[in-house]
């Protein structure tokens, strides 16, 4: 979306340059619309970091993760396998208290176009990552404001039976 906006801005600048000021060479690129740089999201400086691994055997390497209440948590999910995300994709979905995991996973399995997170489930989901394949990693930041136990799962169809765990916020 940002790129489109920038292209439009460039286009309108070129058009206005041609229309209003014929002396200016349209080929010259104005400094303020220099090529868009990839936005890299820097992790929050004092975030509590968690590394969670997943693999081609449909497993997370941790099933219980302790985190502090009220602090920014930066969770990185790594896929240490080799299989493509269409076949062995993994994500990390953290459910709110009281959400039925089996019911959620059943709905999620049908939400392929939304990374296997059902549209309209915002109240059920505290945090989620993108779906990744072998060799990839992805990071999500979130904060838990209330102490307690929260279920997490991989919502790729059929995975939650093996790929689930609990986050203990204290
Ligand atoms: Cu998975």
PDB file of C-alpha atoms and ligand atoms in Angstrom:
ATOM      1  CA  UNK A   1       0.000   0.000   0.000  1.00  0.00           C
ATOM      2  CA  UNK A   2       2.795   2.382   0.936  1.00  0.00           C
ATOM      3  CA  UNK A   3       4.561   1.718  -2.334  1.00  0.00           C
ATOM      4  CA  UNK A   4       1.424   2.527  -4.292  1.00  0.00           C
ATOM      5  CA  UNK A   5       1.053   5.777  -2.399  1.00  0.00           C
ATOM      6  CA  UNK A   6       4.648   6.658  -3.162  1.00  0.00           C
ATOM      7  CA  UNK A   7       4.225   5.851  -6.834  1.00  0.00           C
ATOM      8  CA  UNK A   8       1.138   8.042  -6.956  1.00  0.00           C
ATOM      9  CA  UNK A   9       3.014  10.840  -5.216  1.00  0.00           C
ATOM     10  CA  UNK A  10       5.848  10.542  -7.700  1.00  0.00           C
ATOM     11  CA  UNK A  11       3.432  10.494 -10.603  1.00  0.00           C
ATOM     12  CA  UNK A  12       1.597  13.583  -9.445  1.00  0.00           C
ATOM     13  CA  UNK A  13       4.894  15.365  -8.815  1.00  0.00           C
ATOM     14  CA  UNK A  14       6.041  14.558 -12.334  1.00  0.00           C
ATOM     15  CA  UNK A  15       2.713  15.678 -13.745  1.00  0.00           C
ATOM     16  CA  UNK A  16       2.746  18.952 -11.806  1.00  0.00           C
ATOM     17  CA  UNK A  17       6.373  19.515 -12.773  1.00  0.00           C
ATOM     18  CA  UNK A  18       5.459  19.116 -16.426  1.00  0.00           C
ATOM     19  CA  UNK A  19       2.286  21.158 -16.175  1.00  0.00           C
ATOM     20  CA  UNK A  20       3.435  24.081 -14.031  1.00  0.00           C
ATOM     21  CA  UNK A  21       7.128  24.369 -14.639  1.00  0.00           C
ATOM     22  CA  UNK A  22       8.332  23.425 -18.081  1.00  0.00           C
ATOM     23  CA  UNK A  23      11.912  24.390 -17.272  1.00  0.00           C
ATOM     24  CA  UNK A  24      12.240  21.491 -14.835  1.00  0.00           C
ATOM     25  CA  UNK A  25      13.335  18.209 -16.357  1.00  0.00           C
ATOM     26  CA  UNK A  26      10.753  15.562 -15.492  1.00  0.00           C
ATOM     27  CA  UNK A  27      13.428  12.854 -15.524  1.00  0.00           C
ATOM     28  CA  UNK A  28      14.971  14.308 -12.408  1.00  0.00           C
ATOM     29  CA  UNK A  29      13.789  12.424  -9.359  1.00  0.00           C
ATOM     30  CA  UNK A  30      12.892  14.729  -6.470  1.00  0.00           C
ATOM     31  CA  UNK A  31      14.857  13.920  -3.347  1.00  0.00           C
ATOM     32  CA  UNK A  32      11.790  13.337  -1.165  1.00  0.00           C
ATOM     33  CA  UNK A  33      10.569  10.472  -3.312  1.00  0.00           C
ATOM     34  CA  UNK A  34      13.808   8.504  -3.306  1.00  0.00           C
ATOM     35  CA  UNK A  35      13.346   4.750  -3.783  1.00  0.00           C
ATOM     36  CA  UNK A  36      11.298   3.215  -0.993  1.00  0.00           C
ATOM     37  CA  UNK A  37      13.423   1.349   1.509  1.00  0.00           C
ATOM     38  CA  UNK A  38      12.250  -1.851   3.110  1.00  0.00           C
ATOM     39  CA  UNK A  39      10.845  -1.145   6.510  1.00  0.00           C
ATOM     40  CA  UNK A  40      12.528  -3.348   9.082  1.00  0.00           C
ATOM     41  CA  UNK A  41      10.713  -3.441  12.363  1.00  0.00           C
ATOM     42  CA  UNK A  42      13.217  -2.965  15.138  1.00  0.00           C
ATOM     43  CA  UNK A  43      12.441  -4.932  18.276  1.00  0.00           C
ATOM     44  CA  UNK A  44      11.332  -2.951  21.296  1.00  0.00           C
ATOM     45  CA  UNK A  45      14.480  -2.186  23.279  1.00  0.00           C
ATOM     46  CA  UNK A  46      13.611  -3.718  26.640  1.00  0.00           C
ATOM     47  CA  UNK A  47      11.276  -6.435  25.399  1.00  0.00           C
ATOM     48  CA  UNK A  48      11.230  -9.853  27.020  1.00  0.00           C
ATOM     49  CA  UNK A  49      12.353 -12.150  24.220  1.00  0.00           C
ATOM     50  CA  UNK A  50      11.138 -15.664  23.582  1.00  0.00           C
ATOM     51  CA  UNK A  51      12.458 -18.030  20.913  1.00  0.00           C
ATOM     52  CA  UNK A  52      10.139 -20.799  19.930  1.00  0.00           C
ATOM     53  CA  UNK A  53      11.180 -23.415  17.388  1.00  0.00           C
ATOM     54  CA  UNK A  54       9.046 -25.594  15.180  1.00  0.00           C
ATOM     55  CA  UNK A  55      10.096 -28.383  12.842  1.00  0.00           C
ATOM     56  CA  UNK A  56       9.146 -30.817  10.080  1.00  0.00           C
ATOM     57  CA  UNK A  57       7.970 -33.327  12.701  1.00  0.00           C
ATOM     58  CA  UNK A  58       5.063 -31.039  13.609  1.00  0.00           C
ATOM     59  CA  UNK A  59       6.494 -30.066  16.988  1.00  0.00           C
ATOM     60  CA  UNK A  60       7.209 -26.973  19.015  1.00  0.00           C
ATOM     61  CA  UNK A  61      10.356 -27.206  21.147  1.00  0.00           C
ATOM     62  CA  UNK A  62       8.573 -25.701  24.160  1.00  0.00           C
ATOM     63  CA  UNK A  63       5.158 -26.416  25.570  1.00  0.00           C
ATOM     64  CA  UNK A  64       5.378 -24.158  28.599  1.00  0.00           C
ATOM     65  CA  UNK A  65       6.705 -20.621  28.384  1.00  0.00           C
ATOM     66  CA  UNK A  66       6.880 -18.243  31.330  1.00  0.00           C
ATOM     67  CA  UNK A  67       6.580 -14.544  30.630  1.00  0.00           C
ATOM     68  CA  UNK A  68       6.235 -11.417  32.768  1.00  0.00           C
ATOM     69  CA  UNK A  69       2.883  -9.648  33.066  1.00  0.00           C
ATOM     70  CA  UNK A  70       2.709  -6.142  31.640  1.00  0.00           C
ATOM     71  CA  UNK A  71       5.957  -6.247  29.733  1.00  0.00           C
ATOM     72  CA  UNK A  72       6.409  -6.249  25.967  1.00  0.00           C
ATOM     73  CA  UNK A  73       7.094  -9.792  24.842  1.00  0.00           C
ATOM     74  CA  UNK A  74       8.931 -10.276  21.586  1.00  0.00           C
ATOM     75  CA  UNK A  75       8.349 -13.823  20.426  1.00  0.00           C
ATOM     76  CA  UNK A  76      10.246 -15.205  17.471  1.00  0.00           C
ATOM     77  CA  UNK A  77       8.987 -18.379  15.865  1.00  0.00           C
ATOM     78  CA  UNK A  78      11.576 -20.309  13.875  1.00  0.00           C
ATOM     79  CA  UNK A  79      10.899 -23.165  11.498  1.00  0.00           C
ATOM     80  CA  UNK A  80      13.998 -25.341  11.645  1.00  0.00           C
ATOM     81  CA  UNK A  81      12.702 -27.785   9.047  1.00  0.00           C
ATOM     82  CA  UNK A  82      12.899 -27.797   5.276  1.00  0.00           C
ATOM     83  CA  UNK A  83       9.317 -28.339   4.223  1.00  0.00           C
ATOM     84  CA  UNK A  84       7.301 -25.653   2.466  1.00  0.00           C
ATOM     85  CA  UNK A  85       4.652 -23.731   4.338  1.00  0.00           C
ATOM     86  CA  UNK A  86       1.913 -25.129   2.082  1.00  0.00           C
ATOM     87  CA  UNK A  87       2.720 -28.607   3.417  1.00  0.00           C
ATOM     88  CA  UNK A  88       4.226 -28.056   6.878  1.00  0.00           C
ATOM     89  CA  UNK A  89       3.433 -24.442   7.639  1.00  0.00           C
ATOM     90  CA  UNK A  90       3.559 -23.275  11.237  1.00  0.00           C
ATOM     91  CA  UNK A  91       2.358 -20.253  13.114  1.00  0.00           C
ATOM     92  CA  UNK A  92       1.980 -19.205  16.724  1.00  0.00           C
ATOM     93  CA  UNK A  93      -1.497 -18.255  17.864  1.00  0.00           C
ATOM     94  CA  UNK A  94      -2.035 -17.217  21.461  1.00  0.00           C
ATOM     95  CA  UNK A  95      -5.599 -17.591  22.662  1.00  0.00           C
ATOM     96  CA  UNK A  96      -7.383 -15.492  25.199  1.00  0.00           C
ATOM     97  CA  UNK A  97      -8.567 -17.085  28.424  1.00  0.00           C
ATOM     98  CA  UNK A  98     -11.626 -19.245  28.075  1.00  0.00           C
ATOM     99  CA  UNK A  99     -11.328 -19.847  24.333  1.00  0.00           C
ATOM    100  CA  UNK A 100     -12.001 -23.449  23.357  1.00  0.00           C
ATOM    101  CA  UNK A 101      -8.892 -24.524  21.446  1.00  0.00           C
ATOM    102  CA  UNK A 102     -10.526 -27.372  19.541  1.00  0.00           C
ATOM    103  CA  UNK A 103     -13.387 -25.161  18.376  1.00  0.00           C
ATOM    104  CA  UNK A 104     -10.970 -22.409  17.416  1.00  0.00           C
ATOM    105  CA  UNK A 105      -8.715 -24.821  15.496  1.00  0.00           C
ATOM    106  CA  UNK A 106     -11.688 -26.218  13.581  1.00  0.00           C
ATOM    107  CA  UNK A 107     -12.687 -22.733  12.444  1.00  0.00           C
ATOM    108  CA  UNK A 108      -9.044 -21.809  11.769  1.00  0.00           C
ATOM    109  CA  UNK A 109      -8.525 -24.772   9.449  1.00  0.00           C
ATOM    110  CA  UNK A 110     -10.954 -23.156   7.017  1.00  0.00           C
ATOM    111  CA  UNK A 111      -9.291 -19.740   7.136  1.00  0.00           C
ATOM    112  CA  UNK A 112      -6.462 -20.514   4.717  1.00  0.00           C
ATOM    113  CA  UNK A 113      -6.622 -17.101   3.058  1.00  0.00           C
ATOM    114  CA  UNK A 114      -6.141 -15.418   6.430  1.00  0.00           C
ATOM    115  CA  UNK A 115      -3.107 -17.408   7.587  1.00  0.00           C
ATOM    116  CA  UNK A 116      -5.398 -19.904   9.337  1.00  0.00           C
ATOM    117  CA  UNK A 117      -6.697 -17.301  11.759  1.00  0.00           C
ATOM    118  CA  UNK A 118     -10.456 -16.879  11.301  1.00  0.00           C
ATOM    119  CA  UNK A 119     -11.642 -13.400  10.423  1.00  0.00           C
ATOM    120  CA  UNK A 120     -13.636 -11.924  13.284  1.00  0.00           C
ATOM    121  CA  UNK A 121     -11.705 -13.844  15.942  1.00  0.00           C
ATOM    122  CA  UNK A 122      -9.860 -10.780  17.224  1.00  0.00           C
ATOM    123  CA  UNK A 123     -11.329 -11.126  20.720  1.00  0.00           C
ATOM    124  CA  UNK A 124     -10.148 -14.737  20.918  1.00  0.00           C
ATOM    125  CA  UNK A 125      -6.598 -14.086  19.786  1.00  0.00           C
ATOM    126  CA  UNK A 126      -4.062 -12.216  21.935  1.00  0.00           C
ATOM    127  CA  UNK A 127      -1.214 -12.580  19.455  1.00  0.00           C
ATOM    128  CA  UNK A 128      -0.413 -14.363  16.230  1.00  0.00           C
ATOM    129  CA  UNK A 129       2.457 -14.692  13.806  1.00  0.00           C
ATOM    130  CA  UNK A 130       2.482 -15.181  10.074  1.00  0.00           C
ATOM    131  CA  UNK A 131       2.487 -18.702   8.737  1.00  0.00           C
ATOM    132  CA  UNK A 132       6.049 -19.770   7.899  1.00  0.00           C
ATOM    133  CA  UNK A 133       7.753 -22.651   6.140  1.00  0.00           C
ATOM    134  CA  UNK A 134      11.093 -24.409   6.605  1.00  0.00           C
ATOM    135  CA  UNK A 135      14.062 -22.104   7.174  1.00  0.00           C
ATOM    136  CA  UNK A 136      11.905 -19.073   7.901  1.00  0.00           C
ATOM    137  CA  UNK A 137      11.291 -17.116  11.064  1.00  0.00           C
ATOM    138  CA  UNK A 138       8.810 -14.494  12.148  1.00  0.00           C
ATOM    139  CA  UNK A 139       8.423 -12.253  15.175  1.00  0.00           C
ATOM    140  CA  UNK A 140       5.397 -10.903  16.982  1.00  0.00           C
ATOM    141  CA  UNK A 141       5.265  -8.469  19.893  1.00  0.00           C
ATOM    142  CA  UNK A 142       2.507  -8.466  22.455  1.00  0.00           C
ATOM    143  CA  UNK A 143       1.793  -7.705  26.092  1.00  0.00           C
ATOM    144  CA  UNK A 144      -0.203  -9.770  28.560  1.00  0.00           C
ATOM    145  CA  UNK A 145      -1.903  -7.551  31.090  1.00  0.00           C
ATOM    146  CA  UNK A 146      -3.449 -10.190  33.315  1.00  0.00           C
ATOM    147  CA  UNK A 147      -1.588 -13.005  35.075  1.00  0.00           C
ATOM    148  CA  UNK A 148      -2.638 -16.520  34.256  1.00  0.00           C
ATOM    149  CA  UNK A 149      -2.330 -19.362  31.803  1.00  0.00           C
ATOM    150  CA  UNK A 150      -2.960 -18.863  28.118  1.00  0.00           C
ATOM    151  CA  UNK A 151      -3.091 -21.599  25.495  1.00  0.00           C
ATOM    152  CA  UNK A 152      -1.113 -21.336  22.294  1.00  0.00           C
ATOM    153  CA  UNK A 153      -1.216 -23.456  19.189  1.00  0.00           C
ATOM    154  CA  UNK A 154      -0.204 -23.776  15.585  1.00  0.00           C
ATOM    155  CA  UNK A 155      -3.457 -23.343  13.693  1.00  0.00           C
ATOM    156  CA  UNK A 156      -2.325 -25.010  10.458  1.00  0.00           C
ATOM    157  CA  UNK A 157      -4.942 -27.713   9.769  1.00  0.00           C
ATOM    158  CA  UNK A 158      -4.422 -30.751  11.957  1.00  0.00           C
ATOM    159  CA  UNK A 159      -1.363 -29.426  13.783  1.00  0.00           C
ATOM    160  CA  UNK A 160      -2.820 -28.307  17.087  1.00  0.00           C
ATOM    161  CA  UNK A 161      -3.164 -31.870  18.370  1.00  0.00           C
ATOM    162  CA  UNK A 162       0.640 -31.944  18.605  1.00  0.00           C
ATOM    163  CA  UNK A 163       1.562 -28.287  18.385  1.00  0.00           C
ATOM    164  CA  UNK A 164       0.156 -26.632  21.457  1.00  0.00           C
ATOM    165  CA  UNK A 165       1.330 -25.319  24.758  1.00  0.00           C
ATOM    166  CA  UNK A 166       0.694 -22.829  27.476  1.00  0.00           C
ATOM    167  CA  UNK A 167       2.069 -19.413  28.242  1.00  0.00           C
ATOM    168  CA  UNK A 168       2.214 -18.654  31.927  1.00  0.00           C
ATOM    169  CA  UNK A 169       2.136 -14.952  32.637  1.00  0.00           C
ATOM    170  CA  UNK A 170       3.215 -14.036  36.161  1.00  0.00           C
TER     171      UNK A 170
HETATM  172 CU1  LIG B   1       2.130 -26.197  12.394  1.00  0.00          CU
END
